[in-house]
Amino acid sequence: MIVARDVTIRYGRVVLFKDLSLRAEGVTLLVGPNGVGKSSLLRCIAGGNNCSGYIEVDGKVVQNGTKGLPPEKRGLAYLPQSGLAVPNLRVEEALSMINKYDEEVLEALGLNKLLDKRVGELSGGQLKRLSLALVLLSGKRAWLLDEPLAGVDKEGRSEIAELVARYSKSVGATVLWATHLQEPREVADRIITLGDEDVL
């Protein structure tokens, strides 16, 4: 579970959120219009600057007020919109960095056919799939996903959304997923619309 209470995010004099609270369990979607702050909220929970409040990840307090643990000690896996910064290795070598190797996940993401390719040769959609595999197989119990299906075709989006839901349940992970797409709604346990209220 991910719990956030009284979270405030500022950029200079601009206050994006003030005293926002939310609880995420299972597969929880963050939805709302572009610019409402979905990505900023995920960055805050992941350990980014410009935010304050109480944040708890899988029962562990990772931030209280303006003091918080660094990103690598928060016990979560974060996939930003840009994807993960993966060294330009062969895909198989990049996957050797993960906590657990799972053929089902690699096959579902189409990575089993790309193992000999260099990361720099992948298309945008393929790189997103590799980044998502690194999150799913990270061994972390909380995943922050920022538009992970961008650049993936419609059929692929449905398959990957189902994979994320199924695999997260099998390993007991909480997913907080920012999206504007329909396919993730079909597998969501909870949907939070940013911009409605300060307490969600």
mmCIF file of C-alpha atoms in Angstrom, residues 72-159:
data_model
loop_
_atom_site.group_PDB
_atom_site.id
_atom_site.type_symbol
_atom_site.label_atom_id
_atom_site.label_comp_id
_atom_site.label_asym_id
_atom_site.label_seq_id
_atom_site.Cartn_x
_atom_site.Cartn_y
_atom_site.Cartn_z
ATOM 1 C CA GLU A 72 16.979 4.315 -3.643
ATOM 2 C CA LYS A 73 15.904 3.669 -0.037
ATOM 3 C CA ARG A 74 12.147 4.101 -0.529
ATOM 4 C CA GLY A 75 11.486 0.487 -1.482
ATOM 5 C CA LEU A 76 9.755 1.253 -4.772
ATOM 6 C CA ALA A 77 10.352 0.971 -8.490
ATOM 7 C CA TYR A 78 9.646 4.117 -10.531
ATOM 8 C CA LEU A 79 9.108 4.223 -14.292
ATOM 9 C CA PRO A 80 9.054 7.851 -15.527
ATOM 10 C CA GLN A 81 7.414 8.890 -18.802
ATOM 11 C CA SER A 82 10.800 8.994 -20.506
ATOM 12 C CA GLY A 83 11.499 5.367 -19.575
ATOM 13 C CA LEU A 84 14.435 4.145 -17.533
ATOM 14 C CA ALA A 85 18.003 5.144 -18.309
ATOM 15 C CA VAL A 86 19.232 1.730 -19.436
ATOM 16 C CA PRO A 87 22.902 1.337 -20.474
ATOM 17 C CA ASN A 88 23.415 0.599 -24.176
ATOM 18 C CA LEU A 89 23.958 -3.102 -23.615
ATOM 19 C CA ARG A 90 22.321 -6.010 -25.347
ATOM 20 C CA VAL A 91 18.770 -6.502 -24.043
ATOM 21 C CA GLU A 92 19.814 -9.781 -22.413
ATOM 22 C CA GLU A 93 22.615 -7.991 -20.535
ATOM 23 C CA ALA A 94 20.273 -5.215 -19.396
ATOM 24 C CA LEU A 95 17.857 -7.830 -18.069
ATOM 25 C CA SER A 96 20.668 -9.404 -16.040
ATOM 26 C CA MET A 97 20.355 -6.403 -13.681
ATOM 27 C CA ILE A 98 16.923 -7.481 -12.462
ATOM 28 C CA ASN A 99 16.089 -9.260 -9.225
ATOM 29 C CA LYS A 100 14.227 -12.148 -10.872
ATOM 30 C CA TYR A 101 14.188 -13.573 -14.391
ATOM 31 C CA ASP A 102 10.683 -14.538 -15.516
ATOM 32 C CA GLU A 103 10.146 -16.021 -18.974
ATOM 33 C CA GLU A 104 6.384 -15.351 -18.871
ATOM 34 C CA VAL A 105 6.916 -11.619 -18.359
ATOM 35 C CA LEU A 106 9.595 -11.397 -21.051
ATOM 36 C CA GLU A 107 7.433 -13.303 -23.539
ATOM 37 C CA ALA A 108 4.327 -11.234 -22.744
ATOM 38 C CA LEU A 109 6.333 -8.055 -23.354
ATOM 39 C CA GLY A 110 7.873 -9.431 -26.557
ATOM 40 C CA LEU A 111 11.395 -9.157 -25.156
ATOM 41 C CA ASN A 112 12.293 -12.819 -25.647
ATOM 42 C CA LYS A 113 12.723 -12.051 -29.376
ATOM 43 C CA LEU A 114 14.932 -9.011 -28.733
ATOM 44 C CA LEU A 115 17.563 -10.464 -26.394
ATOM 45 C CA ASP A 116 20.463 -10.036 -28.854
ATOM 46 C CA LYS A 117 19.519 -6.475 -29.848
ATOM 47 C CA ARG A 118 21.343 -3.521 -28.355
ATOM 48 C CA VAL A 119 19.205 -1.203 -26.245
ATOM 49 C CA GLY A 120 20.100 1.725 -28.520
ATOM 50 C CA GLU A 121 18.535 -0.096 -31.483
ATOM 51 C CA LEU A 122 15.121 -0.497 -29.840
ATOM 52 C CA SER A 123 12.081 1.501 -30.936
ATOM 53 C CA GLY A 124 10.366 3.771 -28.414
ATOM 54 C CA GLY A 125 7.693 1.158 -27.727
ATOM 55 C CA GLN A 126 10.274 -1.619 -27.290
ATOM 56 C CA LEU A 127 12.291 0.526 -24.876
ATOM 57 C CA LYS A 128 9.116 1.148 -22.851
ATOM 58 C CA ARG A 129 8.543 -2.625 -22.700
ATOM 59 C CA LEU A 130 12.102 -3.203 -21.486
ATOM 60 C CA SER A 131 11.747 -0.461 -18.863
ATOM 61 C CA LEU A 132 8.476 -2.001 -17.676
ATOM 62 C CA ALA A 133 10.097 -5.445 -17.393
ATOM 63 C CA LEU A 134 12.839 -3.976 -15.200
ATOM 64 C CA VAL A 135 10.157 -2.547 -12.889
ATOM 65 C CA LEU A 136 7.986 -5.675 -12.747
ATOM 66 C CA LEU A 137 10.977 -7.901 -12.027
ATOM 67 C CA SER A 138 12.699 -5.494 -9.622
ATOM 68 C CA GLY A 139 11.580 -7.320 -6.488
ATOM 69 C CA LYS A 140 10.013 -4.100 -5.135
ATOM 70 C CA ARG A 141 6.554 -4.177 -3.540
ATOM 71 C CA ALA A 142 5.457 -0.771 -4.879
ATOM 72 C CA TRP A 143 5.544 0.379 -8.510
ATOM 73 C CA LEU A 144 5.071 3.929 -9.788
ATOM 74 C CA LEU A 145 4.209 3.891 -13.500
ATOM 75 C CA ASP A 146 4.009 7.124 -15.495
ATOM 76 C CA GLU A 147 2.263 6.504 -18.836
ATOM 77 C CA PRO A 148 4.071 3.173 -19.391
ATOM 78 C CA LEU A 149 1.915 2.319 -22.430
ATOM 79 C CA ALA A 150 2.774 5.427 -24.455
ATOM 80 C CA GLY A 151 3.984 4.359 -27.889
ATOM 81 C CA VAL A 152 2.445 0.876 -27.596
ATOM 82 C CA ASP A 153 -0.262 -0.209 -30.080
ATOM 83 C CA LYS A 154 -3.854 -0.770 -28.877
ATOM 84 C CA GLU A 155 -3.689 -4.567 -28.822
ATOM 85 C CA GLY A 156 -0.380 -4.443 -26.982
ATOM 86 C CA ARG A 157 -1.781 -1.977 -24.443
ATOM 87 C CA SER A 158 -4.565 -4.371 -23.410
ATOM 88 C CA GLU A 159 -2.166 -7.305 -23.099
#
